[in-house]
C-alpha positions as a Python dict, from the first residue, in 0.01 Angstrom:
ca = {
    (1, 'M'): (0, 0, 0),
    (2, 'P'): (5, -369, 168),
    (3, 'E'): (98, -371, 512),
    (4, 'H'): (397, -592, 453),
    (5, 'A'): (544, -318, 201),
    (6, 'R'): (571, -90, 453),
    (7, 'G'): (950, 59, 533),
    (8, 'K'): (1088, -97, 244),
    (9, 'P'): (1234, 62, -37),
    (10, 'I'): (995, 143, -311),
    (11, 'E'): (1067, 105, -685),
    (12, 'L'): (815, 282, -959),
    (13, 'W'): (776, 75, -1280),
    (14, 'W'): (546, 135, -1588),
    (15, 'Q'): (380, -146, -1783),
    (16, 'D'): (195, -191, -2090),
    (17, 'E'): (146, -404, -2370),
    (18, 'A'): (175, -329, -2720),
    (19, 'R'): (49, -568, -3056),
    (20, 'V'): (336, -609, -3312),
    (21, 'G'): (220, -821, -3615),
    (22, 'Q'): (183, -844, -3972),
    (23, 'Q'): (-34, -519, -4014),
    (24, 'G'): (336, -361, -3916),
    (25, 'T'): (364, 20, -3856),
    (26, 'L'): (502, 281, -4110),
    (27, 'T'): (708, 527, -3969),
    (28, 'Y'): (918, 824, -4140),
    (29, 'T'): (1237, 741, -4289),
    (30, 'W'): (1470, 997, -4450),
    (31, 'A'): (1430, 1041, -4815),
    (32, 'D'): (1527, 1287, -5128),
    (33, 'K'): (1251, 1614, -5100),
    (34, 'G'): (937, 1508, -5376),
    (35, 'S'): (1071, 1135, -5368),
    (36, 'R'): (835, 858, -5231),
    (37, 'P'): (1080, 592, -5078),
    (38, 'P'): (853, 257, -5096),
    (39, 'A'): (784, 77, -4722),
    (40, 'P'): (652, -270, -4714),
    (41, 'R'): (329, -315, -4580),
    (42, 'D'): (147, -652, -4483),
    (43, 'C'): (-182, -763, -4507),
    (44, 'R'): (-224, -1110, -4294),
    (45, 'Y'): (-336, -1100, -3954),
    (46, 'S'): (-94, -1284, -3728),
    (47, 'W'): (44, -1080, -3411),
    (48, 'A'): (208, -1106, -3052),
    (49, 'Y'): (179, -889, -2771),
    (50, 'I'): (473, -774, -2596),
    (51, 'F'): (407, -721, -2198),
    (52, 'G'): (687, -474, -2104),
    (53, 'A'): (775, -276, -1833),
    (54, 'V'): (1047, -48, -1728),
    (55, 'C'): (1171, 110, -1404),
    (56, 'P'): (1409, 436, -1511),
    (57, 'V'): (1551, 497, -1219),
    (58, 'R'): (1739, 177, -1238),
    (59, 'G'): (1727, 171, -1610),
    (60, 'T'): (1579, -163, -1625),
    (61, 'G'): (1294, -357, -1773),
    (62, 'A'): (1107, -693, -1775),
    (63, 'A'): (911, -825, -2084),
    (64, 'L'): (749, -1133, -2195),
    (65, 'V'): (630, -1203, -2551),
    (66, 'L'): (302, -1338, -2586),
    (67, 'P'): (10, -1488, -2800),
    (68, 'Y'): (-271, -1338, -2596),
    (69, 'A'): (-337, -1022, -2375),
    (70, 'D'): (-540, -1132, -2102),
    (71, 'K'): (-541, -1187, -1717),
    (72, 'E'): (-325, -1524, -1748),
    (73, 'A'): (-77, -1319, -1957),
    (74, 'M'): (-61, -1052, -1694),
    (75, 'T'): (-28, -1250, -1424),
    (76, 'L'): (295, -1421, -1603),
    (77, 'H'): (410, -1076, -1665),
    (78, 'L'): (383, -957, -1301),
    (79, 'A'): (561, -1292, -1221),
    (80, 'E'): (831, -1160, -1442),
    (81, 'I'): (865, -803, -1291),
    (82, 'S'): (864, -933, -939),
    (83, 'Q'): (1164, -1127, -1009),
    (84, 'A'): (1338, -817, -1147),
    (85, 'V'): (1287, -574, -854),
    (86, 'V'): (1553, -565, -629),
    (87, 'P'): (1550, -812, -297),
    (88, 'G'): (1372, -619, -12),
    (89, 'A'): (1207, -379, -241),
    (90, 'H'): (839, -339, -313),
    (91, 'A'): (751, -231, -643),
    (92, 'V'): (460, -23, -769),
    (93, 'V'): (354, -96, -1081),
    (94, 'I'): (155, 163, -1278),
    (95, 'V'): (-64, 43, -1543),
    (96, 'D'): (-366, 156, -1749),
    (97, 'G'): (-733, 60, -1698),
    (98, 'A'): (-686, -258, -1950),
    (99, 'G'): (-949, -545, -1782),
    (100, 'W'): (-656, -811, -1744),
    (101, 'H'): (-503, -528, -1510),
    (102, 'K'): (-780, -521, -1243),
    (103, 'P'): (-681, -726, -913),
    (104, 'G'): (-921, -1051, -825),
    (105, 'G'): (-1030, -1345, -1010),
    (106, 'R'): (-736, -1497, -1227),
    (107, 'L'): (-522, -1177, -1147),
    (108, 'K'): (-239, -1311, -908),
    (109, 'L'): (-39, -1017, -766),
    (110, 'P'): (315, -1145, -656),
    (111, 'H'): (372, -1051, -278),
    (112, 'N'): (645, -806, -369),
    (113, 'I'): (413, -601, -604),
    (114, 'S'): (110, -327, -559),
    (115, 'T'): (-57, -189, -913),
    (116, 'L'): (-152, 162, -935),
    (117, 'T'): (-424, 227, -1214),
    (118, 'L'): (-383, 540, -1442),
    (119, 'P'): (-683, 788, -1519),
    (120, 'P'): (-868, 645, -1790),
    (121, 'Y'): (-814, 812, -2135),
    (122, 'S'): (-450, 912, -2038),
    (123, 'P'): (-183, 715, -2229),
    (124, 'E'): (42, 1080, -2195),
    (125, 'L'): (89, 959, -1825),
    (126, 'N'): (266, 621, -1909),
    (127, 'P'): (596, 646, -2027),
    (128, 'Q'): (573, 300, -2137),
    (129, 'E'): (389, 474, -2455),
    (130, 'N'): (723, 628, -2532),
    (131, 'I'): (917, 304, -2516),
    (132, 'W'): (700, 168, -2742),
    (133, 'Q'): (728, 464, -2970),
    (134, 'F'): (1128, 406, -2968),
    (135, 'L'): (1083, 32, -3026),
    (136, 'R'): (893, 91, -3343),
    (137, 'Q'): (1088, 353, -3458),
    (138, 'N'): (1394, 196, -3428),
    (139, 'Y'): (1328, -208, -3462),
    (140, 'L'): (1002, -289, -3533),
    (141, 'S'): (852, -90, -3811),
    (142, 'N'): (876, -84, -4183),
    (143, 'R'): (923, -449, -4210),
    (144, 'V'): (715, -758, -4294),
    (145, 'F'): (696, -1076, -4081),
    (146, 'E'): (699, -1394, -4263),
    (147, 'T'): (580, -1631, -3957),
    (148, 'Y'): (444, -1591, -3606),
    (149, 'T'): (777, -1696, -3513),
    (150, 'A'): (957, -1412, -3691),
    (151, 'I'): (719, -1149, -3513),
    (152, 'V'): (834, -1318, -3165),
    (153, 'E'): (1182, -1311, -3237),
    (154, 'A'): (1170, -970, -3366),
    (155, 'C'): (993, -852, -3061),
    (156, 'C'): (1243, -1026, -2832),
    (157, 'A'): (1564, -891, -3028),
    (158, 'A'): (1392, -535, -2996),
    (159, 'W'): (1327, -579, -2599),
    (160, 'N'): (1663, -734, -2560),
    (161, 'A'): (1845, -424, -2709),
    (162, 'L'): (1655, -164, -2550),
    (163, 'V'): (1781, -323, -2186),
    (164, 'R'): (2106, -320, -2308),
    (165, 'Q'): (2106, 42, -2320),
    (166, 'P'): (1992, 151, -1947),
    (167, 'E'): (2076, 525, -2015),
    (168, 'Q'): (1823, 492, -2309),
    (169, 'I'): (1516, 367, -2079),
    (170, 'T'): (1627, 634, -1806),
    (171, 'S'): (1611, 911, -2079),
    (172, 'I'): (1296, 773, -2199),
    (173, 'A'): (1075, 706, -1938),
    (174, 'S'): (1182, 945, -1636),
    (175, 'R'): (939, 1164, -1538),
    (176, 'D'): (1016, 1469, -1284),
    (177, 'W'): (657, 1471, -1149),
    (178, 'A'): (713, 1092, -1067),
    (179, 'G'): (1108, 1106, -895),
    (180, 'Q'): (1137, 1004, -539),
    (181, 'V'): (888, 777, -383),
    (182, 'N'): (891, 775, 3),
    (183, 'I'): (629, 569, 213),
}
């Protein structure tokens, strides 16, 4: 924790990115027993990345839909999260071990953000994975996107629908073991 963050309120944010595109995701659907309902599947290769983060205590999130997943994109996302942090607070953004999450080089951390890296091969510790599951099951699956623009628009619509439901974010992303933070 940087020295300038000591004594400030701490917010925990969970961050991850998800690829959404023409290959799509198939999910379960209700149908008559024994039937095989059709599900569209595309074979083209266009996609976008949703860089998303949620703060379950506040029931809020911050996201960007970008064409690439790299350090420049992550820097933009951290700047977006930084704007969503309560003024005067410091955010600890919990990330996985992706190469573009490591500070240094081209990744710039805003003054009100620190990152904490999860152990390798532990997606079950990151509630943001459950957010992706919710978005795919409710907004992004069983679809064919005609263009890259359609992918971006669907990602934005899905994320905006999520952040209009703060109780949903809190319900999905809260973890008892990550409750109160005092530093």
